[in-house]
Amino acid sequence: MQTSSFLEKALFHDQNSATCDYFESRAGQLFAQPKERSYLELHVQRPSRKLPDGTVDSDRSFTIVQKYEADPDFHPKPSTNSWYREDGPSRTQIERWRISDVVELKHYAAESKHCYRVCFVDQRHSYSRLHLTATMFDALMTEFRIFPRFKEFILLFGSKRGDNEIALPQLRFRRNLARMDIPSEKRDSGFECAYGLKYVELNKRSSRNPWSIRQTAIYHQHAYGQQGKASTCLFVAPSDRTKLSIERFMRESSDILASNPFEIHLIVLDNLLANWRPYIIYLTEKIAEQSDKLLVASIDEKNPLQLLNIEERQVLKDFEDLLIDVMLILDSTRDTISSLLNNYQSYWYSSRHESREYETGENDLIIIALRERINEVSSSSRKIDTLHRKVQGSIKLLSSLLDLGNGNSLKELAEEARQENITMRKLTEKSTQDAAAVKVLTMITLIYLPATVVSVSELSHNQPPIPFRLLIVR
């Protein structure tokens, strides 16, 4: 039973109301302010056939180009905003434009709609606004016919204090939903997809923490029209290496529209996944440093445990939280690549059902490469899981050492208390002895003091009267 066009559009094309409201509430943090710098870069490939008179005839066959291959006047001087491929049967012109207002955007979007075009939207850093105003973004969505659900991935960016969304939205893949006016029987000839990826990159700012986790969003629309194929790619906050690789791909491909439309996704994945291995090596070395401190710690010394410093004790906890986030990122990345592989197989098999090579997939380099990337991400995820277990073991060892250290401290306190009790007992014995001596003196005084008083009194009767005197006998 065929589903209705309303359900198809509501679930796979339009943005739901809840996400739309949330997007509007965050628009002020996502996009540049009207007075701030706003621009996007548009790269367009035109497989042009250059004639000796300098004109361009895209309808000529490649044989005409080959006819003038040795003519020195065949190569025109490149303009300031374009470059040309110098090998192969055709001269591939790549034009680059920096668009800074809506009028330019509408003009270049209409002028390049039948070409292979790539847009780049940048941001200053991972926690800043995009270099694009909300008005420019709305025009970009309209002029390039981008499905509204791509806004789900734009929410990953913007001004924020930290990374509050570790796992990314699931990949969106639809067939020809960018143009709802295409008859349903022809919708298998094109597709539209969007997804986000997180990757690690050297930040070149801090030697203490040289790596940063960053994100990018990717949109791709590939369609067939009356004038042939057309493809539009949009990259939000791509890495510098990714941009260079895409530019090289466009330069060195004589006609990208004639090649497999999924090739550019493999180029992006190959660049974004490359840094995971050195990053894991860096984490392994840092965690080993903390583990070594624990292994050489002695609980018999006076200051046995160096990690009693609160900052160093927090390092292990920070590593544990970081590894949990990285595991979630890698799991999300693996899900995205797996979804891309499944949709590619479904799309391409239905488009090339007459070819047994595409049915088996044994010789399809796209499928082979995507499977290799899935295995690569799975391997990185297992390494991170192993590091996480090591950190947990170090935390347990730290707790045990702290418990033993506390036991030794209590033992030392008990010994000090015992010595104090001995001292107090000696003092008590001495006090007792002093009390006995005082008691003897008191008894002696009580015995001899009355007799001394009486003898003095008798002597006083035999002598003439004298003035009153007070006699104190000690």
PDB file of C-alpha atoms in Angstrom, residues 14-132:
ATOM      1  CA  ASP A  14       9.144  19.313   6.914  1.00  0.00           C
ATOM      2  CA  GLN A  15      10.419  20.270  10.333  1.00  0.00           C
ATOM      3  CA  ASN A  16       8.135  19.425  13.246  1.00  0.00           C
ATOM      4  CA  SER A  17       6.684  22.277  15.272  1.00  0.00           C
ATOM      5  CA  ALA A  18       8.617  21.522  18.482  1.00  0.00           C
ATOM      6  CA  THR A  19      11.992  21.633  16.730  1.00  0.00           C
ATOM      7  CA  CYS A  20      10.918  24.720  14.808  1.00  0.00           C
ATOM      8  CA  ASP A  21      10.054  26.575  18.026  1.00  0.00           C
ATOM      9  CA  TYR A  22      13.342  25.575  19.631  1.00  0.00           C
ATOM     10  CA  PHE A  23      15.246  26.666  16.535  1.00  0.00           C
ATOM     11  CA  GLU A  24      13.570  30.071  16.547  1.00  0.00           C
ATOM     12  CA  SER A  25      14.339  30.525  20.248  1.00  0.00           C
ATOM     13  CA  ARG A  26      18.048  29.890  19.624  1.00  0.00           C
ATOM     14  CA  ALA A  27      18.387  31.866  16.394  1.00  0.00           C
ATOM     15  CA  GLY A  28      20.026  34.751  18.249  1.00  0.00           C
ATOM     16  CA  GLN A  29      22.832  32.442  19.433  1.00  0.00           C
ATOM     17  CA  LEU A  30      23.179  30.519  16.152  1.00  0.00           C
ATOM     18  CA  PHE A  31      23.713  33.242  13.571  1.00  0.00           C
ATOM     19  CA  ALA A  32      25.738  36.410  13.242  1.00  0.00           C
ATOM     20  CA  GLN A  33      24.138  39.698  14.196  1.00  0.00           C
ATOM     21  CA  PRO A  34      23.016  41.996  11.348  1.00  0.00           C
ATOM     22  CA  LYS A  35      25.995  44.322  11.927  1.00  0.00           C
ATOM     23  CA  GLU A  36      28.544  41.505  12.055  1.00  0.00           C
ATOM     24  CA  ARG A  37      30.454  40.036   9.148  1.00  0.00           C
ATOM     25  CA  SER A  38      28.315  37.578   7.195  1.00  0.00           C
ATOM     26  CA  TYR A  39      29.405  35.520   4.220  1.00  0.00           C
ATOM     27  CA  LEU A  40      29.548  32.069   2.673  1.00  0.00           C
ATOM     28  CA  GLU A  41      31.822  30.549   0.064  1.00  0.00           C
ATOM     29  CA  LEU A  42      30.407  28.969  -3.068  1.00  0.00           C
ATOM     30  CA  HIS A  43      32.570  26.702  -5.253  1.00  0.00           C
ATOM     31  CA  VAL A  44      31.187  25.660  -8.618  1.00  0.00           C
ATOM     32  CA  GLN A  45      32.599  23.187 -11.119  1.00  0.00           C
ATOM     33  CA  ARG A  46      31.859  23.714 -14.775  1.00  0.00           C
ATOM     34  CA  PRO A  47      33.121  21.049 -17.215  1.00  0.00           C
ATOM     35  CA  SER A  48      33.732  23.649 -19.930  1.00  0.00           C
ATOM     36  CA  ARG A  49      34.954  23.046 -23.462  1.00  0.00           C
ATOM     37  CA  LYS A  50      37.204  25.956 -24.415  1.00  0.00           C
ATOM     38  CA  LEU A  51      37.346  26.862 -28.081  1.00  0.00           C
ATOM     39  CA  PRO A  52      40.223  28.748 -29.777  1.00  0.00           C
ATOM     40  CA  ASP A  53      38.187  31.946 -29.915  1.00  0.00           C
ATOM     41  CA  GLY A  54      37.841  31.897 -26.129  1.00  0.00           C
ATOM     42  CA  THR A  55      34.144  30.997 -26.111  1.00  0.00           C
ATOM     43  CA  VAL A  56      32.609  28.183 -24.123  1.00  0.00           C
ATOM     44  CA  ASP A  57      30.526  25.553 -25.841  1.00  0.00           C
ATOM     45  CA  SER A  58      29.272  22.963 -23.386  1.00  0.00           C
ATOM     46  CA  ASP A  59      27.347  21.173 -26.133  1.00  0.00           C
ATOM     47  CA  ARG A  60      30.465  20.230 -28.111  1.00  0.00           C
ATOM     48  CA  SER A  61      31.825  16.749 -27.712  1.00  0.00           C
ATOM     49  CA  PHE A  62      35.169  15.961 -26.166  1.00  0.00           C
ATOM     50  CA  THR A  63      36.625  15.268 -29.630  1.00  0.00           C
ATOM     51  CA  ILE A  64      36.541  18.979 -30.440  1.00  0.00           C
ATOM     52  CA  VAL A  65      38.529  19.696 -27.312  1.00  0.00           C
ATOM     53  CA  GLN A  66      41.017  17.006 -28.209  1.00  0.00           C
ATOM     54  CA  LYS A  67      41.373  18.571 -31.664  1.00  0.00           C
ATOM     55  CA  TYR A  68      42.707  21.779 -30.117  1.00  0.00           C
ATOM     56  CA  GLU A  69      44.732  20.051 -27.441  1.00  0.00           C
ATOM     57  CA  ALA A  70      48.102  21.181 -28.852  1.00  0.00           C
ATOM     58  CA  ASP A  71      46.987  24.723 -29.669  1.00  0.00           C
ATOM     59  CA  PRO A  72      48.862  27.175 -27.355  1.00  0.00           C
ATOM     60  CA  ASP A  73      45.939  29.597 -27.609  1.00  0.00           C
ATOM     61  CA  PHE A  74      43.596  26.980 -26.202  1.00  0.00           C
ATOM     62  CA  HIS A  75      44.433  27.745 -22.566  1.00  0.00           C
ATOM     63  CA  PRO A  76      42.857  31.005 -21.349  1.00  0.00           C
ATOM     64  CA  LYS A  77      44.356  33.002 -18.541  1.00  0.00           C
ATOM     65  CA  PRO A  78      42.636  32.063 -15.284  1.00  0.00           C
ATOM     66  CA  SER A  79      40.631  34.782 -13.570  1.00  0.00           C
ATOM     67  CA  THR A  80      41.171  35.917 -10.003  1.00  0.00           C
ATOM     68  CA  ASN A  81      38.290  33.835  -8.661  1.00  0.00           C
ATOM     69  CA  SER A  82      38.784  30.587 -10.570  1.00  0.00           C
ATOM     70  CA  TRP A  83      41.342  28.024 -11.600  1.00  0.00           C
ATOM     71  CA  TYR A  84      41.523  25.409 -14.356  1.00  0.00           C
ATOM     72  CA  ARG A  85      42.580  21.816 -14.541  1.00  0.00           C
ATOM     73  CA  GLU A  86      45.486  21.416 -16.947  1.00  0.00           C
ATOM     74  CA  ASP A  87      45.311  17.697 -17.746  1.00  0.00           C
ATOM     75  CA  GLY A  88      42.726  15.393 -19.232  1.00  0.00           C
ATOM     76  CA  PRO A  89      40.478  15.755 -22.268  1.00  0.00           C
ATOM     77  CA  SER A  90      38.411  18.612 -20.796  1.00  0.00           C
ATOM     78  CA  ARG A  91      39.310  21.829 -19.067  1.00  0.00           C
ATOM     79  CA  THR A  92      37.470  21.827 -15.748  1.00  0.00           C
ATOM     80  CA  GLN A  93      36.734  25.313 -14.510  1.00  0.00           C
ATOM     81  CA  ILE A  94      36.273  25.819 -10.780  1.00  0.00           C
ATOM     82  CA  GLU A  95      34.782  29.146  -9.775  1.00  0.00           C
ATOM     83  CA  ARG A  96      34.881  30.463  -6.236  1.00  0.00           C
ATOM     84  CA  TRP A  97      32.675  33.228  -4.919  1.00  0.00           C
ATOM     85  CA  ARG A  98      32.414  34.827  -1.498  1.00  0.00           C
ATOM     86  CA  ILE A  99      28.784  35.859  -1.112  1.00  0.00           C
ATOM     87  CA  SER A 100      27.920  38.488   1.470  1.00  0.00           C
ATOM     88  CA  ASP A 101      24.317  39.510   0.776  1.00  0.00           C
ATOM     89  CA  VAL A 102      21.003  37.996  -0.247  1.00  0.00           C
ATOM     90  CA  VAL A 103      20.982  39.556  -3.729  1.00  0.00           C
ATOM     91  CA  GLU A 104      24.307  37.923  -4.638  1.00  0.00           C
ATOM     92  CA  LEU A 105      23.134  34.635  -3.150  1.00  0.00           C
ATOM     93  CA  LYS A 106      20.003  34.566  -5.304  1.00  0.00           C
ATOM     94  CA  HIS A 107      21.986  35.462  -8.414  1.00  0.00           C
ATOM     95  CA  TYR A 108      24.682  32.806  -8.020  1.00  0.00           C
ATOM     96  CA  ALA A 109      22.194  30.176  -6.878  1.00  0.00           C
ATOM     97  CA  ALA A 110      20.157  30.617 -10.050  1.00  0.00           C
ATOM     98  CA  GLU A 111      23.250  30.855 -12.246  1.00  0.00           C
ATOM     99  CA  SER A 112      24.818  27.627 -10.926  1.00  0.00           C
ATOM    100  CA  LYS A 113      21.775  25.432 -10.371  1.00  0.00           C
ATOM    101  CA  HIS A 114      22.760  22.978 -13.131  1.00  0.00           C
ATOM    102  CA  CYS A 115      26.371  22.574 -11.920  1.00  0.00           C
ATOM    103  CA  TYR A 116      28.219  20.785  -9.171  1.00  0.00           C
ATOM    104  CA  ARG A 117      28.386  23.331  -6.363  1.00  0.00           C
ATOM    105  CA  VAL A 118      29.727  23.286  -2.832  1.00  0.00           C
ATOM    106  CA  CYS A 119      28.944  25.833  -0.107  1.00  0.00           C
ATOM    107  CA  PHE A 120      31.067  26.465   2.988  1.00  0.00           C
ATOM    108  CA  VAL A 121      29.716  28.200   6.093  1.00  0.00           C
ATOM    109  CA  ASP A 122      32.379  28.904   8.706  1.00  0.00           C
ATOM    110  CA  GLN A 123      32.532  29.981  12.331  1.00  0.00           C
ATOM    111  CA  ARG A 124      35.298  31.547  14.394  1.00  0.00           C
ATOM    112  CA  HIS A 125      35.537  28.665  16.865  1.00  0.00           C
ATOM    113  CA  SER A 126      33.405  25.793  18.113  1.00  0.00           C
ATOM    114  CA  TYR A 127      31.481  27.914  20.628  1.00  0.00           C
ATOM    115  CA  SER A 128      30.814  30.978  18.468  1.00  0.00           C
ATOM    116  CA  ARG A 129      28.070  32.046  16.095  1.00  0.00           C
ATOM    117  CA  LEU A 130      28.144  31.081  12.441  1.00  0.00           C
ATOM    118  CA  HIS A 131      29.467  33.656   9.969  1.00  0.00           C
ATOM    119  CA  LEU A 132      25.986  33.893   8.498  1.00  0.00           C
TER     120      LEU A 132
END
